[in-house]
PDB file of N, CA and C in Angstrom:
ATOM      1  N   MET Y 432     -10.796  -9.599 -22.394  1.00 77.00           N
ATOM      2  CA  MET Y 432     -11.595 -10.148 -21.315  1.00 77.00           C
ATOM      3  C   MET Y 432     -12.735  -9.187 -21.005  1.00 77.00           C
ATOM      4  N   GLN Y 433     -13.894  -9.736 -20.824  1.00 89.00           N
ATOM      5  CA  GLN Y 433     -15.078  -8.951 -20.501  1.00 89.00           C
ATOM      6  C   GLN Y 433     -15.692  -9.491 -19.215  1.00 89.00           C
ATOM      7  N   VAL Y 434     -16.185  -8.606 -18.372  1.00 93.00           N
ATOM      8  CA  VAL Y 434     -16.902  -9.048 -17.181  1.00 93.00           C
ATOM      9  C   VAL Y 434     -18.400  -8.886 -17.425  1.00 93.00           C
ATOM     10  N   ASP Y 435     -19.154  -9.820 -16.882  1.00 94.00           N
ATOM     11  CA  ASP Y 435     -20.610  -9.734 -17.022  1.00 94.00           C
ATOM     12  C   ASP Y 435     -21.213  -9.187 -15.724  1.00 94.00           C
ATOM     13  N   GLU Y 436     -22.513  -9.067 -15.712  1.00 94.00           N
ATOM     14  CA  GLU Y 436     -23.212  -8.495 -14.561  1.00 94.00           C
ATOM     15  C   GLU Y 436     -22.988  -9.337 -13.301  1.00 94.00           C
ATOM     16  N   LYS Y 437     -22.941 -10.648 -13.468  1.00 95.00           N
ATOM     17  CA  LYS Y 437     -22.725 -11.543 -12.324  1.00 95.00           C
ATOM     18  C   LYS Y 437     -21.347 -11.295 -11.704  1.00 95.00           C
ATOM     19  N   ALA Y 438     -20.331 -11.117 -12.541  1.00 95.00           N
ATOM     20  CA  ALA Y 438     -18.975 -10.861 -12.038  1.00 95.00           C
ATOM     21  C   ALA Y 438     -18.904  -9.513 -11.325  1.00 95.00           C
ATOM     22  N   VAL Y 439     -19.594  -8.507 -11.846  1.00 95.00           N
ATOM     23  CA  VAL Y 439     -19.614  -7.189 -11.208  1.00 95.00           C
ATOM     24  C   VAL Y 439     -20.254  -7.288  -9.831  1.00 95.00           C
ATOM     25  N   ARG Y 440     -21.351  -8.019  -9.731  1.00 95.00           N
ATOM     26  CA  ARG Y 440     -22.005  -8.188  -8.431  1.00 95.00           C
ATOM     27  C   ARG Y 440     -21.086  -8.924  -7.452  1.00 95.00           C
ATOM     28  N   HIS Y 441     -20.359  -9.920  -7.949  1.00 96.00           N
ATOM     29  CA  HIS Y 441     -19.436 -10.669  -7.096  1.00 96.00           C
ATOM     30  C   HIS Y 441     -18.307  -9.766  -6.605  1.00 96.00           C
ATOM     31  N   ILE Y 442     -17.736  -8.972  -7.498  1.00 95.00           N
ATOM     32  CA  ILE Y 442     -16.668  -8.030  -7.125  1.00 95.00           C
ATOM     33  C   ILE Y 442     -17.188  -7.019  -6.108  1.00 95.00           C
ATOM     34  N   ALA Y 443     -18.390  -6.521  -6.323  1.00 95.00           N
ATOM     35  CA  ALA Y 443     -18.980  -5.552  -5.390  1.00 95.00           C
ATOM     36  C   ALA Y 443     -19.184  -6.181  -4.016  1.00 95.00           C
ATOM     37  N   ARG Y 444     -19.619  -7.430  -3.985  1.00 95.00           N
ATOM     38  CA  ARG Y 444     -19.812  -8.103  -2.701  1.00 95.00           C
ATOM     39  C   ARG Y 444     -18.477  -8.280  -1.984  1.00 95.00           C
ATOM     40  N   LEU Y 445     -17.437  -8.668  -2.717  1.00 96.00           N
ATOM     41  CA  LEU Y 445     -16.110  -8.822  -2.120  1.00 96.00           C
ATOM     42  C   LEU Y 445     -15.583  -7.499  -1.577  1.00 96.00           C
ATOM     43  N   ALA Y 446     -15.899  -6.407  -2.267  1.00 96.00           N
ATOM     44  CA  ALA Y 446     -15.447  -5.083  -1.842  1.00 96.00           C
ATOM     45  C   ALA Y 446     -16.404  -4.445  -0.842  1.00 96.00           C
ATOM     46  N   ARG Y 447     -17.438  -5.180  -0.466  1.00 96.00           N
ATOM     47  CA  ARG Y 447     -18.434  -4.685   0.488  1.00 96.00           C
ATOM     48  C   ARG Y 447     -19.118  -3.410  -0.014  1.00 96.00           C
ATOM     49  N   LEU Y 448     -19.456  -3.431  -1.317  1.00 94.00           N
ATOM     50  CA  LEU Y 448     -20.156  -2.300  -1.926  1.00 94.00           C
ATOM     51  C   LEU Y 448     -21.583  -2.700  -2.240  1.00 94.00           C
ATOM     52  N   LYS Y 449     -22.498  -1.804  -1.987  1.00 94.00           N
ATOM     53  CA  LYS Y 449     -23.901  -2.041  -2.338  1.00 94.00           C
ATOM     54  C   LYS Y 449     -24.198  -1.214  -3.584  1.00 94.00           C
ATOM     55  N   LEU Y 450     -24.455  -1.906  -4.684  1.00 93.00           N
ATOM     56  CA  LEU Y 450     -24.691  -1.237  -5.956  1.00 93.00           C
ATOM     57  C   LEU Y 450     -26.151  -1.394  -6.371  1.00 93.00           C
ATOM     58  N   SER Y 451     -26.729  -0.314  -6.889  1.00 93.00           N
ATOM     59  CA  SER Y 451     -28.085  -0.385  -7.436  1.00 93.00           C
ATOM     60  C   SER Y 451     -28.001  -0.975  -8.845  1.00 93.00           C
ATOM     61  N   GLU Y 452     -29.158  -1.222  -9.447  1.00 91.00           N
ATOM     62  CA  GLU Y 452     -29.199  -1.802 -10.799  1.00 91.00           C
ATOM     63  C   GLU Y 452     -28.482  -0.908 -11.811  1.00 91.00           C
ATOM     64  N   THR Y 453     -28.698   0.405 -11.714  1.00 92.00           N
ATOM     65  CA  THR Y 453     -28.050   1.314 -12.660  1.00 92.00           C
ATOM     66  C   THR Y 453     -26.546   1.383 -12.403  1.00 92.00           C
ATOM     67  N   GLU Y 454     -26.150   1.290 -11.144  1.00 95.00           N
ATOM     68  CA  GLU Y 454     -24.719   1.335 -10.821  1.00 95.00           C
ATOM     69  C   GLU Y 454     -24.002   0.080 -11.299  1.00 95.00           C
ATOM     70  N   VAL Y 455     -24.695  -1.061 -11.294  1.00 95.00           N
ATOM     71  CA  VAL Y 455     -24.081  -2.301 -11.777  1.00 95.00           C
ATOM     72  C   VAL Y 455     -23.732  -2.164 -13.250  1.00 95.00           C
ATOM     73  N   GLY Y 456     -24.646  -1.630 -14.036  1.00 93.00           N
ATOM     74  CA  GLY Y 456     -24.380  -1.447 -15.467  1.00 93.00           C
ATOM     75  C   GLY Y 456     -23.245  -0.466 -15.715  1.00 93.00           C
ATOM     76  N   LYS Y 457     -23.252   0.627 -14.960  1.00 95.00           N
ATOM     77  CA  LYS Y 457     -22.184   1.626 -15.097  1.00 95.00           C
ATOM     78  C   LYS Y 457     -20.834   1.029 -14.701  1.00 95.00           C
ATOM     79  N   MET Y 458     -20.816   0.281 -13.590  1.00 95.00           N
ATOM     80  CA  MET Y 458     -19.572  -0.322 -13.117  1.00 95.00           C
ATOM     81  C   MET Y 458     -19.059  -1.370 -14.097  1.00 95.00           C
ATOM     82  N   GLN Y 459     -19.981  -2.108 -14.712  1.00 95.00           N
ATOM     83  CA  GLN Y 459     -19.589  -3.100 -15.702  1.00 95.00           C
ATOM     84  C   GLN Y 459     -18.860  -2.429 -16.869  1.00 95.00           C
ATOM     85  N   GLY Y 460     -19.389  -1.305 -17.342  1.00 95.00           N
ATOM     86  CA  GLY Y 460     -18.735  -0.577 -18.429  1.00 95.00           C
ATOM     87  C   GLY Y 460     -17.366  -0.054 -18.026  1.00 95.00           C
ATOM     88  N   GLU Y 461     -17.254   0.460 -16.793  1.00 95.00           N
ATOM     89  CA  GLU Y 461     -15.968   0.995 -16.327  1.00 95.00           C
ATOM     90  C   GLU Y 461     -14.924  -0.108 -16.182  1.00 95.00           C
ATOM     91  N   ILE Y 462     -15.324  -1.240 -15.617  1.00 95.00           N
ATOM     92  CA  ILE Y 462     -14.382  -2.356 -15.450  1.00 95.00           C
ATOM     93  C   ILE Y 462     -13.939  -2.877 -16.812  1.00 95.00           C
ATOM     94  N   ASN Y 463     -14.866  -3.012 -17.741  1.00 96.00           N
ATOM     95  CA  ASN Y 463     -14.506  -3.488 -19.076  1.00 96.00           C
ATOM     96  C   ASN Y 463     -13.569  -2.502 -19.784  1.00 96.00           C
ATOM     97  N   ALA Y 464     -13.771  -1.193 -19.579  1.00 96.00           N
ATOM     98  CA  ALA Y 464     -12.875  -0.204 -20.184  1.00 96.00           C
ATOM     99  C   ALA Y 464     -11.467  -0.324 -19.595  1.00 96.00           C
ATOM    100  N   ILE Y 465     -11.377  -0.551 -18.307  1.00 95.00           N
ATOM    101  CA  ILE Y 465     -10.066  -0.718 -17.662  1.00 95.00           C
ATOM    102  C   ILE Y 465      -9.373  -1.968 -18.195  1.00 95.00           C
ATOM    103  N   LEU Y 466     -10.103  -3.061 -18.294  1.00 94.00           N
ATOM    104  CA  LEU Y 466      -9.517  -4.303 -18.797  1.00 94.00           C
ATOM    105  C   LEU Y 466      -9.076  -4.171 -20.246  1.00 94.00           C
ATOM    106  N   LYS Y 467      -9.824  -3.423 -21.048  1.00 94.00           N
ATOM    107  CA  LYS Y 467      -9.440  -3.196 -22.442  1.00 94.00           C
ATOM    108  C   LYS Y 467      -8.132  -2.409 -22.502  1.00 94.00           C
ATOM    109  N   TRP Y 468      -7.992  -1.416 -21.632  1.00 94.00           N
ATOM    110  CA  TRP Y 468      -6.763  -0.618 -21.578  1.00 94.00           C
ATOM    111  C   TRP Y 468      -5.576  -1.490 -21.159  1.00 94.00           C
ATOM    112  N   VAL Y 469      -5.786  -2.388 -20.190  1.00 92.00           N
ATOM    113  CA  VAL Y 469      -4.712  -3.288 -19.750  1.00 92.00           C
ATOM    114  C   VAL Y 469      -4.308  -4.215 -20.893  1.00 92.00           C
ATOM    115  N   GLU Y 470      -5.272  -4.685 -21.669  1.00 92.00           N
ATOM    116  CA  GLU Y 470      -4.957  -5.528 -22.823  1.00 92.00           C
ATOM    117  C   GLU Y 470      -4.117  -4.761 -23.843  1.00 92.00           C
ATOM    118  N   GLN Y 471      -4.379  -3.459 -23.997  1.00 93.00           N
ATOM    119  CA  GLN Y 471      -3.555  -2.637 -24.891  1.00 93.00           C
ATOM    120  C   GLN Y 471      -2.119  -2.578 -24.378  1.00 93.00           C
ATOM    121  N   LEU Y 472      -1.938  -2.485 -23.080  1.00 90.00           N
ATOM    122  CA  LEU Y 472      -0.593  -2.427 -22.514  1.00 90.00           C
ATOM    123  C   LEU Y 472       0.181  -3.714 -22.770  1.00 90.00           C
ATOM    124  N   ASN Y 473      -0.522  -4.847 -22.846  1.00 88.00           N
ATOM    125  CA  ASN Y 473       0.149  -6.112 -23.134  1.00 88.00           C
ATOM    126  C   ASN Y 473       0.788  -6.107 -24.514  1.00 88.00           C
ATOM    127  N   GLY Y 474       0.326  -5.259 -25.414  1.00 90.00           N
ATOM    128  CA  GLY Y 474       0.884  -5.188 -26.754  1.00 90.00           C
ATOM    129  C   GLY Y 474       2.129  -4.332 -26.871  1.00 90.00           C
ATOM    130  N   VAL Y 475       2.493  -3.642 -25.815  1.00 91.00           N
ATOM    131  CA  VAL Y 475       3.671  -2.774 -25.848  1.00 91.00           C
ATOM    132  C   VAL Y 475       4.934  -3.632 -25.757  1.00 91.00           C
ATOM    133  N   PRO Y 476       5.873  -3.484 -26.699  1.00 92.00           N
ATOM    134  CA  PRO Y 476       7.098  -4.283 -26.637  1.00 92.00           C
ATOM    135  C   PRO Y 476       8.011  -3.796 -25.504  1.00 92.00           C
ATOM    136  N   THR Y 477       8.343  -4.697 -24.584  1.00 89.00           N
ATOM    137  CA  THR Y 477       9.183  -4.316 -23.441  1.00 89.00           C
ATOM    138  C   THR Y 477      10.458  -5.138 -23.368  1.00 89.00           C
ATOM    139  N   GLU Y 478      10.784  -5.867 -24.427  1.00 91.00           N
ATOM    140  CA  GLU Y 478      12.015  -6.660 -24.425  1.00 91.00           C
ATOM    141  C   GLU Y 478      13.219  -5.731 -24.359  1.00 91.00           C
ATOM    142  N   GLY Y 479      14.143  -6.025 -23.484  1.00 89.00           N
ATOM    143  CA  GLY Y 479      15.367  -5.239 -23.365  1.00 89.00           C
ATOM    144  C   GLY Y 479      15.221  -3.971 -22.539  1.00 89.00           C
ATOM    145  N   VAL Y 480      14.054  -3.726 -21.992  1.00 87.00           N
ATOM    146  CA  VAL Y 480      13.852  -2.541 -21.169  1.00 87.00           C
ATOM    147  C   VAL Y 480      14.102  -2.917 -19.716  1.00 87.00           C
ATOM    148  N   GLU Y 481      15.045  -2.224 -19.091  1.00 85.00           N
ATOM    149  CA  GLU Y 481      15.374  -2.531 -17.703  1.00 85.00           C
ATOM    150  C   GLU Y 481      14.332  -1.933 -16.763  1.00 85.00           C
ATOM    151  N   PRO Y 482      14.010  -2.648 -15.688  1.00 84.00           N
ATOM    152  CA  PRO Y 482      13.101  -2.070 -14.697  1.00 84.00           C
ATOM    153  C   PRO Y 482      13.741  -0.836 -14.061  1.00 84.00           C
ATOM    154  N   MET Y 483      12.916   0.131 -13.689  1.00 83.00           N
ATOM    155  CA  MET Y 483      13.459   1.334 -13.096  1.00 83.00           C
ATOM    156  C   MET Y 483      12.562   1.830 -11.966  1.00 83.00           C
ATOM    157  N   THR Y 484      13.150   2.605 -11.081  1.00 80.00           N
ATOM    158  CA  THR Y 484      12.390   3.115  -9.954  1.00 80.00           C
ATOM    159  C   THR Y 484      11.976   4.556 -10.151  1.00 80.00           C
ATOM    160  N   ARG Y 485      12.596   5.244 -11.090  1.00 82.00           N
ATOM    161  CA  ARG Y 485      12.240   6.643 -11.367  1.00 82.00           C
ATOM    162  C   ARG Y 485      12.589   6.969 -12.819  1.00 82.00           C
ATOM    163  N   VAL Y 486      12.096   8.085 -13.288  1.00 84.00           N
ATOM    164  CA  VAL Y 486      12.297   8.468 -14.683  1.00 84.00           C
ATOM    165  C   VAL Y 486      13.739   8.864 -14.943  1.00 84.00           C
ATOM    166  N   LEU Y 487      14.324   9.630 -14.040  1.00 85.00           N
ATOM    167  CA  LEU Y 487      15.698  10.083 -14.207  1.00 85.00           C
ATOM    168  C   LEU Y 487      16.646   9.184 -13.434  1.00 85.00           C
ATOM    169  N   PRO Y 488      17.731   8.737 -14.069  1.00 81.00           N
ATOM    170  CA  PRO Y 488      18.687   7.917 -13.329  1.00 81.00           C
ATOM    171  C   PRO Y 488      19.437   8.771 -12.304  1.00 81.00           C
ATOM    172  N   MET Y 489      19.484   8.288 -11.089  1.00 81.00           N
ATOM    173  CA  MET Y 489      20.212   9.021 -10.063  1.00 81.00           C
ATOM    174  C   MET Y 489      20.725   8.047  -9.020  1.00 81.00           C
ATOM    175  N   GLN Y 490      21.822   8.416  -8.416  1.00 83.00           N
ATOM    176  CA  GLN Y 490      22.429   7.598  -7.384  1.00 83.00           C
ATOM    177  C   GLN Y 490      21.702   7.846  -6.062  1.00 83.00           C
ATOM    178  N   MET Y 491      21.400   6.779  -5.353  1.00 81.00           N
ATOM    179  CA  MET Y 491      20.738   6.915  -4.069  1.00 81.00           C
ATOM    180  C   MET Y 491      21.717   7.471  -3.034  1.00 81.00           C
ATOM    181  N   LYS Y 492      21.222   8.386  -2.226  1.00 86.00           N
ATOM    182  CA  LYS Y 492      22.045   8.915  -1.151  1.00 86.00           C
ATOM    183  C   LYS Y 492      22.169   7.848  -0.082  1.00 86.00           C
ATOM    184  N   GLN Y 493      23.377   7.646   0.387  1.00 89.00           N
ATOM    185  CA  GLN Y 493      23.607   6.631   1.402  1.00 89.00           C
ATOM    186  C   GLN Y 493      24.262   7.261   2.617  1.00 89.00           C
ATOM    187  N   ARG Y 494      23.936   6.719   3.761  1.00 87.00           N
ATOM    188  CA  ARG Y 494      24.566   7.161   4.986  1.00 87.00           C
ATOM    189  C   ARG Y 494      25.136   5.938   5.685  1.00 87.00           C
ATOM    190  N   LYS Y 495      26.041   6.175   6.603  1.00 88.00           N
ATOM    191  CA  LYS Y 495      26.612   5.058   7.337  1.00 88.00           C
ATOM    192  C   LYS Y 495      25.540   4.449   8.232  1.00 88.00           C
ATOM    193  N   ASP Y 496      25.523   3.135   8.289  1.00 89.00           N
ATOM    194  CA  ASP Y 496      24.565   2.423   9.111  1.00 89.00           C
ATOM    195  C   ASP Y 496      25.153   2.293  10.516  1.00 89.00           C
ATOM    196  N   VAL Y 497      24.818   3.256  11.353  1.00 87.00           N
ATOM    197  CA  VAL Y 497      25.369   3.305  12.703  1.00 87.00           C
ATOM    198  C   VAL Y 497      24.221   3.176  13.696  1.00 87.00           C
ATOM    199  N   VAL Y 498      24.398   2.304  14.669  1.00 86.00           N
ATOM    200  CA  VAL Y 498      23.388   2.138  15.703  1.00 86.00           C
ATOM    201  C   VAL Y 498      23.637   3.161  16.796  1.00 86.00           C
ATOM    202  N   ASN Y 499      22.591   3.943  17.118  1.00 80.00           N
ATOM    203  CA  ASN Y 499      22.691   4.880  18.231  1.00 80.00           C
ATOM    204  C   ASN Y 499      21.313   5.060  18.839  1.00 80.00           C
ATOM    205  N   ASP Y 500      21.248   5.749  19.942  1.00 72.00           N
ATOM    206  CA  ASP Y 500      19.964   5.941  20.606  1.00 72.00           C
ATOM    207  C   ASP Y 500      19.273   7.212  20.151  1.00 72.00           C
ATOM    208  N   GLY Y 501      19.792   7.876  19.171  1.00 80.00           N
ATOM    209  CA  GLY Y 501      19.213   9.107  18.676  1.00 80.00           C
ATOM    210  C   GLY Y 501      19.562  10.312  19.528  1.00 80.00           C
ATOM    211  N   GLU Y 502      20.235  10.049  20.628  1.00 83.00           N
ATOM    212  CA  GLU Y 502      20.698  11.089  21.542  1.00 83.00           C
ATOM    213  C   GLU Y 502      19.558  11.942  22.090  1.00 83.00           C
ATOM    214  N   ILE Y 503      18.341  11.388  22.113  1.00 88.00           N
ATOM    215  CA  ILE Y 503      17.212  12.117  22.688  1.00 88.00           C
ATOM    216  C   ILE Y 503      16.400  11.230  23.621  1.00 88.00           C
ATOM    217  N   ALA Y 504      17.035  10.184  24.165  1.00 84.00           N
ATOM    218  CA  ALA Y 504      16.315   9.246  25.027  1.00 84.00           C
ATOM    219  C   ALA Y 504      15.690   9.951  26.226  1.00 84.00           C
ATOM    220  N   ASP Y 505      16.386  10.903  26.803  1.00 86.00           N
ATOM    221  CA  ASP Y 505      15.842  11.624  27.956  1.00 86.00           C
ATOM    222  C   ASP Y 505      14.593  12.408  27.570  1.00 86.00           C
ATOM    223  N   ASP Y 506      14.590  13.008  26.401  1.00 90.00           N
ATOM    224  CA  ASP Y 506      13.424  13.769  25.940  1.00 90.00           C
ATOM    225  C   ASP Y 506      12.224  12.858  25.696  1.00 90.00           C
ATOM    226  N   ILE Y 507      12.487  11.645  25.195  1.00 89.00           N
ATOM    227  CA  ILE Y 507      11.397  10.726  24.861  1.00 89.00           C
ATOM    228  C   ILE Y 507      10.663  10.274  26.113  1.00 89.00           C
ATOM    229  N   VAL Y 508      11.390   9.956  27.168  1.00 90.00           N
ATOM    230  CA  VAL Y 508      10.754   9.432  28.381  1.00 90.00           C
ATOM    231  C   VAL Y 508      10.484  10.523  29.416  1.00 90.00           C
ATOM    232  N   ALA Y 509      10.660  11.775  29.050  1.00 91.00           N
ATOM    233  CA  ALA Y 509      10.523  12.869  30.019  1.00 91.00           C
ATOM    234  C   ALA Y 509       9.131  12.941  30.625  1.00 91.00           C
ATOM    235  N   ASN Y 510       8.085  12.670  29.869  1.00 91.00           N
ATOM    236  CA  ASN Y 510       6.717  12.785  30.372  1.00 91.00           C
ATOM    237  C   ASN Y 510       6.148  11.465  30.897  1.00 91.00           C
ATOM    238  N   ALA Y 511       6.931  10.399  30.858  1.00 92.00           N
ATOM    239  CA  ALA Y 511       6.446   9.102  31.320  1.00 92.00           C
ATOM    240  C   ALA Y 511       6.316   9.103  32.839  1.00 92.00           C
ATOM    241  N   PRO Y 512       5.274   8.473  33.368  1.00 92.00           N
ATOM    242  CA  PRO Y 512       5.112   8.445  34.819  1.00 92.00           C
ATOM    243  C   PRO Y 512       6.193   7.630  35.517  1.00 92.00           C
ATOM    244  N   SER Y 513       6.706   6.587  34.851  1.00 92.00           N
ATOM    245  CA  SER Y 513       7.724   5.749  35.471  1.00 92.00           C
ATOM    246  C   SER Y 513       8.694   5.258  34.405  1.00 92.00           C
ATOM    247  N   THR Y 514       9.989   5.423  34.661  1.00 91.00           N
ATOM    248  CA  THR Y 514      11.017   4.986  33.705  1.00 91.00           C
ATOM    249  C   THR Y 514      12.127   4.269  34.440  1.00 91.00           C
ATOM    250  N   ASP Y 515      12.900   3.495  33.699  1.00 91.00           N
ATOM    251  CA  ASP Y 515      14.067   2.807  34.233  1.00 91.00           C
ATOM    252  C   ASP Y 515      15.093   2.711  33.110  1.00 91.00           C
ATOM    253  N   ASP Y 516      16.166   3.469  33.222  1.00 88.00           N
ATOM    254  CA  ASP Y 516      17.265   3.449  32.244  1.00 88.00           C
ATOM    255  C   ASP Y 516      16.750   3.685  30.820  1.00 88.00           C
ATOM    256  N   HIS Y 517      16.010   4.755  30.631  1.00 84.00           N
ATOM    257  CA  HIS Y 517      15.469   5.170  29.332  1.00 84.00           C
ATOM    258  C   HIS Y 517      14.412   4.218  28.774  1.00 84.00           C
ATOM    259  N   TYR Y 518      13.800   3.392  29.616  1.00 90.00           N
ATOM    260  CA  TYR Y 518      12.707   2.513  29.205  1.00 90.00           C
ATOM    261  C   TYR Y 518      11.448   2.924  29.948  1.00 90.00           C
ATOM    262  N   PHE Y 519      10.309   2.754  29.298  1.00 92.00           N
ATOM    263  CA  PHE Y 519       9.032   2.994  29.959  1.00 92.00           C
ATOM    264  C   PHE Y 519       8.743   1.818  30.890  1.00 92.00           C
ATOM    265  N   VAL Y 520       8.323   2.084  32.106  1.00 93.00           N
ATOM    266  CA  VAL Y 520       7.921   1.035  33.040  1.00 93.00           C
ATOM    267  C   VAL Y 520       6.397   0.976  33.027  1.00 93.00           C
ATOM    268  N   VAL Y 521       5.874  -0.214  32.707  1.00 92.00           N
ATOM    269  CA  VAL Y 521       4.425  -0.397  32.643  1.00 92.00           C
ATOM    270  C   VAL Y 521       4.038  -1.555  33.544  1.00 92.00           C
ATOM    271  N   PRO Y 522       2.785  -1.583  33.996  1.00 90.00           N
ATOM    272  CA  PRO Y 522       2.376  -2.698  34.856  1.00 90.00           C
ATOM    273  C   PRO Y 522       2.304  -3.997  34.066  1.00 90.00           C
ATOM    274  N   LYS Y 523       2.586  -5.087  34.743  1.00 89.00           N
ATOM    275  CA  LYS Y 523       2.524  -6.400  34.120  1.00 89.00           C
ATOM    276  C   LYS Y 523       1.066  -6.761  33.926  1.00 89.00           C
ATOM    277  N   VAL Y 524       0.704  -7.172  32.688  1.00 90.00           N
ATOM    278  CA  VAL Y 524      -0.686  -7.501  32.403  1.00 90.00           C
ATOM    279  C   VAL Y 524      -0.865  -8.970  32.021  1.00 90.00           C
ATOM    280  N   VAL Y 525       0.210  -9.686  31.770  1.00 88.00           N
ATOM    281  CA  VAL Y 525       0.139 -11.096  31.384  1.00 88.00           C
ATOM    282  C   VAL Y 525       0.893 -11.901  32.430  1.00 88.00           C
ATOM    283  N   GLU Y 526       0.249 -12.945  32.916  1.00 79.00           N
ATOM    284  CA  GLU Y 526       0.893 -13.822  33.916  1.00 79.00           C
ATOM    285  C   GLU Y 526       1.719 -14.871  33.211  1.00 79.00           C
TER     286      GLU Y 526
END
């Protein structure tokens, strides 16, 4: 796939970029080089390869899913001008 000058200008407009005439030509070459590289990746055989999240296989660390208040509720609301039972009290702004 190749992009032409019109497509580069359209992409630049979508990205809110202002490109000069020389920058359009340079950007066209860069985009075409990227697309050529992506086409090369399509030729890599990936049948039977499992998706992975990291290079080395490792077990994820797990912790118990326990609900708590973090035991620092008093510290969190300490500087608030007005509180009620560990909640910030704010003026009503919507009727």
